[in-house]
């Protein structure tokens, strides 16, 4: 990111995310990703698909540096995330909106506080928090649940809180790990529309999903993983039907 | 900016305490018990040391003079005695004074001394007060060698034993204080560590949202300081109240030949140190306990 300030042209030249021959082997010996290379440009909308255990979540973890690659390099904004200093890592994470597969809401904080936390971490003022949190909660349809604690919500509602938290900072990259996993078809569809809209507003979106109907309906780029390998990668050229 | 972060820390700490009331209460209770026990032992140790000092202060050396010493010789001797290293004070006791004193001590039985006024068998003497109790035997030896000295008395054998006992009391008191201090530290660290353990998940989530270490740590440290303050405050309050009423009762019954430590400055210093240590310990324990969860 500081690259951007140093070199204004970097914005156009360097892809937002670039994986160079990335292999991830967990300490227990599981090979979650094997020699994966791809890049994502600014403003793209990308689906990541693949069977369970294919390494999709691992891929997102490498981007926000929750895990480090065993071999190869992960570049975000042209910078190797393994080389970032702690303060730069914090800075990177603040500007990535991440919807975790397991939500990762703070159980002892209300919905409002959970969403506000992301803003507080980014250093927003109290006034800003008071304005932005209700806005974003309304956007995911949870305006009336602000004072609830996570355990008082349904799975789908918790998922939408996680999405609100990822959106509230207006991130440059939104990564959503199966954000429709707990939602009914109508809500899933609404959510996809929301993500598309956010993408149109300029945010790069990376969405991990099993929902083929959604993938097929919108005709965006698809990255497919199979046992840790990148099996096919297709540009956004219209309706792509998985497996046909 | 910094101020806003600070307020967030305090606010978060208080909200956390209230939301985890049971956990917070038990942590405060544990720390209160630890600090109370430590304070109790320190008071005990202070009094033991005070007792030892009181006993040692009573030590003195009696130097009996040969009969028929001229007053010039006596003054010369007094000067020499005062020059012996470790002598704080030299006091002359004439044979008449010695008799008076004996009579007073015998009280009802002073009849025994009737008729001795004209034929007083007691010699003139000097009382020597040592600067340090340990020096008594040395001073006595030097004094005995001076001309005009008949003999020197200081409770030989008893003094050495007494000094051994008072020394032992001091060491035992210091050892006990150390032991309880270590126990109190462990108890506090463990208590706070346990209360943070259950929130390790929250900490790693905050780190994944891009929080800096201090953003996460601040509220926990504030919370630790607050728990330390409440626990140590409770303990110190009880201790001060308990000790004060003890002093009050002892004042009425002058049963003891020795008065317990009651100097306000000493006691207030002790109470404030206990409070301060509790607060500091709470904060440091939190700091240490959070650290292991920050590596995300
Ligand atoms: N922390 C970890 N330690 C060890 N192995 C792990 C760890 N996380 C994931 N794995 C393993 O790595 C492989 C890929 O996991 P990953 O979570 O990336 O799969 P996924 O594609 O997200 O699957 P799903 O669709 O079920 O969420 C799996 O075999 C998993 O068991
Ligand atoms: Mg997954």
Coordinates of C-alpha atoms and ligand atoms in Angstrom, one line a residue:
Chain A
X1 CA 0.0 0.0 0.0
X2 CA 2.8 2.4 0.8
X3 CA 3.9 1.5 -2.7
X4 CA 0.9 3.3 -4.0
X5 CA 2.0 6.5 -2.3
X6 CA 5.6 6.1 -3.4
X7 CA 4.8 5.2 -7.0
X8 CA 1.5 6.6 -8.3
X9 CA 1.8 4.4 -11.4
X10 CA 1.9 1.2 -9.3
X11 CA -1.9 1.5 -9.2
X12 CA -2.2 0.6 -12.8
X13 CA 0.8 -1.7 -13.2
X14 CA 0.7 -4.1 -10.3
X15 CA -2.2 -6.5 -9.9
X16 CA -4.0 -6.3 -6.6
X17 CA -3.3 -9.9 -5.7
X18 CA -0.6 -12.1 -7.2
X19 CA 0.2 -15.7 -6.2
X20 CA 3.5 -16.9 -7.5
X21 CA 3.9 -20.7 -7.2
X22 CA 2.4 -20.8 -3.8
X23 CA 2.5 -24.0 -1.8
X24 CA 1.0 -24.2 1.7
X25 CA 1.8 -27.2 3.9
X26 CA 0.4 -27.0 7.4
X27 CA 2.5 -28.1 10.3
X28 CA 0.6 -31.4 10.4
X29 CA 1.8 -32.2 6.9
X30 CA -1.5 -31.5 5.0
X31 CA -0.8 -29.9 1.6
X32 CA -3.6 -27.4 1.4
X33 CA -2.3 -25.6 -1.7
X34 CA 0.2 -26.9 -4.3
X35 CA 2.1 -24.6 -6.7
X36 CA -0.8 -22.1 -7.1
X37 CA -0.2 -19.1 -9.4
X38 CA -2.8 -16.5 -10.4
X39 CA -3.5 -12.8 -10.2
X40 CA -6.5 -10.6 -9.6
X41 CA -6.7 -7.1 -11.0
X42 CA -8.2 -4.1 -9.3
X43 CA -12.0 -4.0 -9.6
X44 CA -12.5 -7.6 -10.5
X45 CA -15.2 -9.8 -9.1
X46 CA -13.9 -13.4 -8.6
X47 CA -15.5 -16.5 -7.5
X48 CA -13.4 -19.2 -5.9
X49 CA -15.0 -22.7 -6.1
X50 CA -13.9 -26.2 -5.4
X51 CA -14.9 -29.2 -3.2
X52 CA -14.6 -29.2 0.6
X53 CA -11.0 -29.3 1.7
X54 CA -9.7 -28.0 -1.7
X55 CA -7.9 -25.1 0.0
X56 CA -10.2 -22.2 -0.6
X57 CA -10.1 -20.9 3.0
X58 CA -6.4 -21.4 3.1
X59 CA -6.1 -19.2 0.0
X60 CA -7.9 -16.3 1.8
X61 CA -5.8 -16.8 4.9
X62 CA -2.7 -16.4 2.9
X63 CA -3.9 -13.0 1.5
X64 CA -4.7 -11.5 4.9
X65 CA -1.5 -13.1 6.3
X66 CA -3.2 -15.3 8.9
X67 CA -1.0 -18.0 7.4
X68 CA 2.4 -17.7 5.6
X69 CA 3.1 -19.7 2.4
X70 CA 5.5 -22.6 2.8
X71 CA 6.9 -21.9 -0.7
X72 CA 6.3 -19.2 -3.2
X73 CA 5.1 -15.6 -2.7
X74 CA 1.8 -13.9 -2.1
X75 CA 1.9 -10.3 -3.3
X76 CA -0.8 -7.8 -2.3
X77 CA -0.5 -4.4 -4.0
X78 CA 2.9 -5.6 -5.3
X79 CA 4.2 -6.3 -1.8
X80 CA 5.2 -9.6 -0.4
X81 CA 3.0 -10.1 2.6
X82 CA 5.6 -12.3 4.3
X83 CA 7.9 -9.3 4.4
X84 CA 5.5 -6.8 6.0
X85 CA 6.3 -5.3 9.4
X86 CA 3.7 -5.9 12.1
X87 CA 2.3 -2.4 11.7
X88 CA 2.0 -2.9 8.0
X89 CA 0.2 -6.2 8.5
X90 CA -2.3 -4.4 10.8
X91 CA -2.7 -1.7 8.2
X92 CA -3.3 -4.3 5.4
X93 CA -5.9 -6.1 7.4
X94 CA -7.8 -2.9 8.3
X95 CA -8.2 -2.3 4.6
X96 CA -9.3 -5.8 3.7
X97 CA -12.9 -6.7 4.5
X98 CA -13.0 -10.3 5.5
X99 CA -16.1 -12.4 6.0
X100 CA -14.8 -15.5 7.8
X101 CA -16.4 -18.9 7.1
X102 CA -17.0 -19.3 10.8
X103 CA -18.1 -15.6 11.2
X104 CA -15.7 -14.9 14.1
X105 CA -17.9 -12.5 15.9
X106 CA -17.0 -11.5 19.4
X107 CA -19.5 -13.4 21.6
X108 CA -19.4 -10.8 24.4
X109 CA -20.2 -7.8 22.2
X110 CA -23.5 -6.8 20.7
X111 CA -24.1 -6.6 17.0
X112 CA -23.5 -2.9 17.0
X113 CA -20.3 -3.3 18.9
X114 CA -19.0 -6.1 16.7
X115 CA -19.4 -3.9 13.6
X116 CA -18.2 -0.8 15.4
X117 CA -15.0 -2.7 16.4
X118 CA -13.8 -2.7 12.8
X119 CA -14.2 1.1 12.7
X120 CA -12.6 1.6 16.1
X121 CA -9.6 -0.5 15.0
X122 CA -9.3 1.8 11.9
X123 CA -9.3 4.8 14.2
X124 CA -12.8 6.2 13.3
X125 CA -14.4 8.8 15.6
X126 CA -17.4 8.1 17.7
X127 CA -19.5 10.3 15.5
X128 CA -18.5 8.4 12.4
X129 CA -19.2 5.1 14.2
X130 CA -22.7 6.3 15.2
X131 CA -23.4 7.2 11.6
X132 CA -21.8 4.3 9.7
X133 CA -22.8 1.3 11.8
X134 CA -26.6 1.7 11.5
X135 CA -26.1 2.4 7.8
X136 CA -24.3 -0.8 7.1
X137 CA -26.6 -2.8 9.3
X138 CA -29.5 -1.5 7.3
X139 CA -27.8 -2.5 4.2
X140 CA -27.6 -6.2 5.3
X141 CA -31.1 -6.0 6.7
X142 CA -30.3 -6.1 10.4
X143 CA -31.2 -2.6 11.5
X144 CA -33.4 -3.9 14.3
X145 CA -30.8 -6.4 15.7
X146 CA -28.2 -3.8 16.7
X147 CA -28.5 -4.5 20.4
X148 CA -28.6 -8.3 20.2
X149 CA -25.6 -10.5 21.1
X150 CA -24.5 -13.0 18.5
X151 CA -25.9 -16.0 20.4
X152 CA -29.3 -14.4 20.2
X153 CA -29.2 -14.5 16.4
X154 CA -29.8 -17.2 13.8
X155 CA -26.9 -18.5 11.7
X156 CA -27.9 -16.4 8.7
X157 CA -28.2 -13.3 10.8
X158 CA -24.8 -13.9 12.3
X159 CA -23.4 -14.3 8.8
X160 CA -24.9 -11.0 7.8
X161 CA -23.3 -9.3 10.9
X162 CA -20.0 -10.6 9.7
X163 CA -20.6 -9.2 6.3
X164 CA -21.6 -5.8 7.7
X165 CA -18.4 -5.8 9.7
X166 CA -16.4 -6.5 6.6
X167 CA -18.1 -3.7 4.6
X168 CA -18.1 -1.0 7.2
X169 CA -14.6 0.2 6.5
X170 CA -15.2 0.5 2.8
X171 CA -12.3 -1.9 2.1
X172 CA -10.4 -2.0 -1.2
X173 CA -10.7 -5.8 -1.2
X174 CA -13.6 -7.8 0.1
X175 CA -13.1 -11.5 0.7
X176 CA -16.2 -13.5 1.6
X177 CA -15.7 -17.1 2.6
X178 CA -19.0 -18.8 1.8
X179 CA -21.1 -15.8 2.8
X180 CA -24.3 -17.5 1.7
X181 CA -23.6 -20.8 3.4
X182 CA -26.4 -20.2 6.0
X183 CA -28.8 -18.1 3.9
X184 CA -32.0 -19.0 2.1
X185 CA -32.1 -18.6 -1.7
X186 CA -33.8 -15.2 -1.6
X187 CA -31.4 -13.7 1.0
X188 CA -28.4 -15.3 -0.8
X189 CA -29.5 -13.6 -4.0
X190 CA -30.0 -10.3 -2.3
X191 CA -26.5 -10.6 -0.8
X192 CA -25.0 -11.4 -4.2
X193 CA -26.6 -8.3 -5.6
X194 CA -25.2 -6.3 -2.7
X195 CA -21.7 -7.7 -3.3
X196 CA -22.0 -6.9 -7.1
X197 CA -23.1 -3.3 -6.2
X198 CA -20.1 -2.9 -3.9
X199 CA -17.9 -4.3 -6.7
X200 CA -19.4 -1.7 -9.0
X201 CA -18.5 1.0 -6.5
X202 CA -14.9 0.0 -7.0
X203 CA -14.1 -2.7 -4.4
X204 CA -12.4 -5.8 -5.6
X205 CA -14.5 -8.8 -4.5
X206 CA -13.3 -12.4 -3.9
X207 CA -16.2 -14.7 -3.1
X208 CA -15.7 -18.3 -2.0
X209 CA -18.8 -20.3 -2.7
X210 CA -20.5 -23.7 -3.3
X211 CA -23.6 -22.0 -4.7
X212 CA -23.4 -22.9 -8.4
X213 CA -26.7 -21.2 -9.3
X214 CA -25.2 -17.9 -8.1
X215 CA -21.9 -18.4 -10.0
X216 CA -23.8 -19.3 -13.2
X217 CA -26.2 -16.5 -12.9
X218 CA -23.8 -13.6 -13.0
X219 CA -21.0 -14.7 -15.3
X220 CA -18.0 -13.5 -13.5
X221 CA -14.5 -14.9 -13.4
X222 CA -14.1 -18.3 -11.6
X223 CA -11.0 -19.7 -9.9
X224 CA -11.4 -23.4 -9.3
X225 CA -9.4 -25.4 -6.8
X226 CA -9.1 -29.2 -6.6
X227 CA -7.0 -30.8 -3.9
X228 CA -5.0 -27.7 -3.5
X229 CA -4.3 -27.3 -7.2
X230 CA -5.6 -24.6 -9.5
X231 CA -7.5 -26.7 -12.1
X232 CA -9.2 -24.1 -14.3
X233 CA -9.3 -20.4 -14.4
X234 CA -11.7 -18.7 -16.7
X235 CA -12.2 -15.0 -17.6
X236 CA -15.5 -13.3 -17.3
X237 CA -16.9 -14.2 -20.6
X238 CA -20.5 -15.0 -19.8
X239 CA -22.3 -17.9 -18.2
X240 CA -19.9 -20.6 -17.1
X241 CA -21.5 -23.8 -16.1
X242 CA -19.3 -25.8 -13.7
X243 CA -18.6 -29.3 -14.7
X244 CA -20.1 -29.1 -18.2
Chain B
X1 CA -6.0 10.5 19.3
X2 CA -4.0 9.1 22.2
X3 CA -6.6 10.4 24.6
X4 CA -9.4 8.8 22.7
X5 CA -7.6 5.5 22.7
X6 CA -7.1 5.8 26.4
X7 CA -10.8 6.4 27.0
X8 CA -11.6 3.4 24.9
X9 CA -9.4 1.3 27.0
X10 CA -11.0 2.4 30.2
X11 CA -14.5 2.1 28.8
X12 CA -13.8 -1.4 27.4
X13 CA -12.3 -2.4 30.7
X14 CA -15.3 -1.4 32.7
X15 CA -17.8 -2.9 30.2
X16 CA -15.8 -6.1 30.3
X17 CA -15.8 -6.2 34.1
X18 CA -19.5 -5.7 34.2
X19 CA -20.3 -8.2 31.5
X20 CA -18.1 -10.8 33.2
X21 CA -19.2 -9.9 36.6
X22 CA -18.8 -13.4 38.1
X23 CA -15.3 -13.8 36.7
X24 CA -14.3 -10.3 37.7
X25 CA -15.6 -10.8 41.3
X26 CA -13.7 -14.0 41.8
X27 CA -10.5 -12.5 40.4
X28 CA -10.9 -9.5 42.8
X29 CA -11.6 -11.9 45.6
X30 CA -8.5 -14.0 44.9
X31 CA -6.3 -11.0 44.8
X32 CA -7.9 -9.6 47.9
X33 CA -7.1 -12.9 49.7
X34 CA -3.5 -12.9 48.4
X35 CA -2.8 -9.3 49.4
X36 CA -4.5 -9.7 52.7
X37 CA -2.4 -12.7 53.7
X38 CA 0.8 -10.9 52.5
X39 CA -0.1 -7.8 54.5
X40 CA -0.9 -9.8 57.5
X41 CA 2.5 -11.5 57.4
X42 CA 4.2 -8.2 56.8
X43 CA 2.6 -6.8 59.9
X44 CA 3.6 -9.8 61.9
X45 CA 7.2 -9.5 60.6
X46 CA 7.3 -5.8 61.4
X47 CA 6.2 -6.5 64.9
X48 CA 8.6 -9.3 65.3
X49 CA 11.5 -7.1 64.2
X50 CA 10.2 -4.3 66.5
X51 CA 10.1 -6.8 69.4
X52 CA 13.7 -7.9 68.6
X53 CA 14.8 -4.3 68.6
X54 CA 13.0 -3.5 71.9
X55 CA 14.7 -6.4 73.6
X56 CA 18.1 -5.4 72.2
X57 CA 17.7 -1.8 73.3
X58 CA 17.5 -3.0 76.9
X59 CA 21.1 -4.3 76.7
X60 CA 23.7 -2.5 78.6
X61 CA 27.1 -3.1 80.3
X62 CA 27.8 -2.5 84.0
X63 CA 31.5 -1.5 84.7
X64 CA 32.2 -1.7 88.4
X65 CA 35.0 0.5 89.8
X66 CA 37.7 -0.4 92.2
X67 CA 37.3 1.1 95.7
X68 CA 38.9 4.3 96.6
X69 CA 39.4 5.7 93.2
X70 CA 40.1 9.4 93.1
X71 CA 37.7 11.6 91.2
X72 CA 40.3 12.6 88.7
X73 CA 41.0 8.9 88.0
X74 CA 37.3 8.3 87.7
X75 CA 36.9 11.0 85.1
X76 CA 39.9 9.7 83.2
X77 CA 38.2 6.3 83.1
X78 CA 34.9 7.8 82.0
X79 CA 36.7 9.4 79.1
X80 CA 38.4 6.2 78.1
X81 CA 35.2 4.2 78.3
X82 CA 33.5 6.7 76.1
X83 CA 36.3 6.3 73.5
X84 CA 35.8 2.6 73.2
X85 CA 34.4 1.9 69.7
X86 CA 30.6 1.3 69.7
X87 CA 29.8 3.0 73.0
X88 CA 26.9 5.3 72.6
X89 CA 26.7 6.7 76.1
X90 CA 28.4 6.4 79.5
X91 CA 26.5 7.0 82.7
X92 CA 27.9 7.2 86.2
X93 CA 26.1 5.4 89.0
X94 CA 27.3 6.2 92.5
X95 CA 27.2 3.6 95.2
X96 CA 24.4 5.5 96.9
X97 CA 22.3 5.6 93.7
X98 CA 22.9 1.9 93.3
X99 CA 21.6 1.2 96.7
X100 CA 18.6 3.3 96.1
X101 CA 17.9 1.4 92.9
X102 CA 18.3 -1.9 94.7
X103 CA 15.9 -0.8 97.4
X104 CA 13.3 0.2 94.8
X105 CA 13.6 -3.1 93.0
X106 CA 13.2 -5.1 96.2
X107 CA 10.1 -3.1 97.1
X108 CA 8.5 -4.7 100.2
X109 CA 11.6 -6.7 100.9
X110 CA 13.7 -3.6 101.2
X111 CA 13.9 -4.2 104.9
X112 CA 16.8 -6.6 104.1
X113 CA 18.9 -3.6 103.2
X114 CA 18.3 -1.7 106.5
X115 CA 21.4 -0.6 108.1
X116 CA 23.4 -0.8 105.0
X117 CA 23.3 2.9 104.5
X118 CA 26.3 3.5 106.6
X119 CA 28.1 0.4 105.4
X120 CA 27.2 0.3 101.7
X121 CA 28.8 -2.8 100.1
X122 CA 28.0 -1.7 96.6
X123 CA 30.8 -0.2 94.4
X124 CA 30.5 2.9 92.2
X125 CA 29.9 1.9 88.6
X126 CA 29.4 3.1 85.0
X127 CA 26.6 2.1 82.7
X128 CA 27.6 1.7 79.1
X129 CA 25.0 1.8 76.3
X130 CA 26.1 0.1 73.1
X131 CA 25.4 1.6 69.6
X132 CA 24.7 -1.9 68.4
X133 CA 23.7 -4.9 70.5
X134 CA 26.2 -7.2 68.8
X135 CA 29.1 -5.1 70.1
X136 CA 28.3 -5.7 73.8
X137 CA 30.8 -8.6 74.3
X138 CA 33.6 -6.7 72.6
X139 CA 33.0 -3.5 74.5
X140 CA 32.9 -5.5 77.8
X141 CA 36.2 -7.0 77.0
X142 CA 37.9 -3.7 76.2
X143 CA 36.4 -2.1 79.3
X144 CA 37.6 -4.9 81.6
X145 CA 41.2 -4.1 80.5
X146 CA 41.1 -0.5 81.6
X147 CA 42.9 0.6 84.8
X148 CA 40.6 1.2 87.8
X149 CA 38.0 -1.4 86.6
X150 CA 37.1 -4.0 89.2
X151 CA 34.9 -6.1 86.9
X152 CA 32.5 -5.9 84.1
X153 CA 29.0 -7.4 83.9
X154 CA 26.7 -7.7 80.9
X155 CA 24.8 -11.0 81.3
X156 CA 27.5 -13.1 79.7
X157 CA 26.1 -16.1 77.9
X158 CA 22.5 -14.8 78.1
X159 CA 23.2 -11.8 75.8
X160 CA 24.7 -14.1 73.1
X161 CA 21.7 -16.4 73.3
X162 CA 19.3 -13.4 73.1
X163 CA 21.1 -12.0 70.1
X164 CA 20.9 -15.4 68.4
X165 CA 17.1 -15.5 69.1
X166 CA 16.5 -11.9 67.8
X167 CA 18.5 -12.6 64.7
X168 CA 16.6 -15.7 64.1
X169 CA 13.3 -13.9 64.5
X170 CA 14.4 -11.3 61.9
X171 CA 15.4 -13.9 59.4
X172 CA 12.3 -16.0 59.9
X173 CA 10.1 -12.9 59.4
X174 CA 12.0 -11.8 56.3
X175 CA 11.7 -15.4 54.9
X176 CA 8.0 -15.6 55.6
X177 CA 7.4 -12.3 53.9
X178 CA 9.3 -13.4 50.9
X179 CA 7.4 -16.6 50.7
X180 CA 4.0 -15.0 50.9
X181 CA 5.0 -12.3 48.5
X182 CA 6.0 -15.0 45.9
X183 CA 2.7 -16.8 46.6
X184 CA 0.7 -13.6 46.2
X185 CA 2.4 -12.9 42.9
X186 CA 1.7 -16.4 41.6
X187 CA -1.9 -16.3 42.7
X188 CA -2.5 -13.0 41.0
X189 CA -0.8 -13.9 37.8
X190 CA -2.6 -17.2 37.6
X191 CA -6.0 -15.6 38.4
X192 CA -5.7 -13.0 35.7
X193 CA -4.2 -15.4 33.2
X194 CA -7.3 -17.6 33.7
X195 CA -9.6 -14.7 33.2
X196 CA -7.9 -13.9 29.9
X197 CA -7.5 -17.4 28.7
X198 CA -11.2 -17.6 27.8
X199 CA -10.8 -14.6 25.6
X200 CA -7.9 -15.7 23.5
X201 CA -10.2 -16.2 20.6
X202 CA -11.5 -12.6 20.8
X203 CA -7.9 -11.4 20.8
X204 CA -7.0 -13.3 17.7
X205 CA -10.1 -12.0 15.9
X206 CA -9.2 -8.4 16.8
X207 CA -5.7 -9.0 15.4
X208 CA -7.2 -10.4 12.2
X209 CA -9.4 -7.3 11.8
X210 CA -6.1 -5.3 11.9
X211 CA -5.9 -4.2 15.5
X212 CA -2.4 -3.3 16.7
X213 CA -1.1 -5.0 19.8
X214 CA -1.7 -2.0 22.0
X215 CA -5.3 -1.6 20.8
X216 CA -5.9 -5.2 22.1
X217 CA -3.7 -5.0 25.1
X218 CA -4.9 -1.6 26.4
X219 CA -8.3 -2.7 27.7
X220 CA -6.9 -5.8 29.2
X221 CA -4.2 -4.0 31.1
X222 CA -6.7 -1.4 32.3
X223 CA -8.9 -4.2 33.4
X224 CA -6.0 -5.8 35.3
X225 CA -5.1 -2.6 36.9
X226 CA -8.8 -2.1 38.0
X227 CA -9.0 -5.7 39.3
X228 CA -5.7 -5.2 41.2
X229 CA -7.0 -2.0 42.6
X230 CA -10.3 -3.4 43.8
X231 CA -8.7 -6.5 45.2
X232 CA -5.8 -4.8 46.9
X233 CA -8.0 -2.0 48.1
X234 CA -10.4 -4.4 49.7
X235 CA -7.6 -6.3 51.4
X236 CA -5.8 -3.2 52.6
X237 CA -9.0 -1.8 54.0
X238 CA -9.7 -4.9 56.0
X239 CA -6.2 -5.1 57.2
X240 CA -6.0 -1.5 58.3
X241 CA -9.3 -1.7 60.0
X242 CA -8.4 -5.0 61.7
X243 CA -5.0 -3.8 62.9
X244 CA -6.3 -0.5 64.1
X245 CA -8.9 -2.2 66.3
X246 CA -6.2 -4.6 67.6
X247 CA -4.1 -1.6 68.6
X248 CA -7.2 0.0 70.2
X249 CA -7.9 -3.0 72.4
X250 CA -4.2 -3.4 73.4
X251 CA -4.2 0.2 74.5
X252 CA -6.9 -0.6 77.0
X253 CA -5.3 -3.7 78.3
X254 CA -1.7 -2.9 79.0
X255 CA -1.0 -6.6 79.1
X256 CA 2.0 -6.6 76.9
X257 CA 5.4 -5.4 78.1
X258 CA 6.0 -4.6 74.5
X259 CA 4.0 -2.2 72.4
X260 CA 3.2 -3.2 68.9
X261 CA 4.2 -1.1 65.9
X262 CA 1.8 1.8 65.8
X263 CA 3.7 4.5 64.1
X264 CA 1.3 6.1 61.6
X265 CA 4.0 6.7 59.0
X266 CA 5.1 3.1 58.9
X267 CA 1.6 1.7 58.7
X268 CA 0.4 4.1 56.0
X269 CA 3.5 3.4 54.0
X270 CA 2.8 -0.3 54.3
X271 CA -0.8 0.0 53.3
X272 CA 0.0 2.2 50.3
X273 CA 2.7 -0.2 49.2
X274 CA 0.3 -3.1 49.4
X275 CA -2.3 -1.2 47.4
X276 CA 0.3 -0.1 44.8
X277 CA 1.8 -3.6 44.4
X278 CA -1.7 -5.0 43.9
X279 CA -2.5 -2.5 41.2
X280 CA 0.8 -2.9 39.5
X281 CA 0.7 -6.7 39.7
X282 CA -2.8 -6.7 38.1
X283 CA -1.6 -4.6 35.2
X284 CA 1.6 -6.6 34.7
X285 CA -0.2 -9.9 34.9
X286 CA -2.6 -8.8 32.2
X287 CA 0.2 -7.6 30.0
X288 CA 2.0 -10.9 30.2
X289 CA -1.1 -13.0 29.8
X290 CA -2.3 -11.2 26.7
X291 CA 1.1 -11.5 25.0
X292 CA 0.8 -15.1 24.0
X293 CA -2.4 -14.5 22.1
X294 CA -1.1 -11.5 20.1
X295 CA 1.0 -13.6 17.7
X296 CA -1.6 -13.8 14.9
Ligands
LIG1 N1 -4.9 -24.9 10.6 C1 -4.8 -26.1 9.9 N2 -3.9 -27.0 10.3 C2 -3.8 -28.1 9.6 N3 -4.5 -28.4 8.5 C3 -5.4 -27.5 8.0 C4 -5.6 -26.3 8.7 N4 -6.5 -25.6 8.1 C5 -6.9 -26.4 7.0 N5 -6.2 -27.5 7.0 C6 -6.4 -28.6 6.0 O1 -6.1 -28.0 4.7 C7 -6.9 -28.4 3.8 C8 -7.6 -27.3 3.1 O2 -8.4 -26.6 4.0 P1 -9.3 -25.4 3.7 O3 -9.9 -24.9 4.9 O4 -8.5 -24.4 2.9 O5 -10.4 -26.0 2.8 P2 -11.7 -25.4 2.1 O6 -11.5 -25.4 0.6 O7 -12.0 -24.0 2.7 O8 -12.9 -26.4 2.5 P3 -14.4 -26.0 2.9 O9 -15.1 -25.9 1.6 O10 -14.9 -27.3 3.6 O11 -14.4 -24.8 3.7 C9 -7.9 -29.4 4.4 O12 -7.5 -30.7 4.2 C10 -7.8 -29.1 5.9 O13 -7.9 -30.3 6.6
LIG2 MG1 -13.4 -23.2 3.8

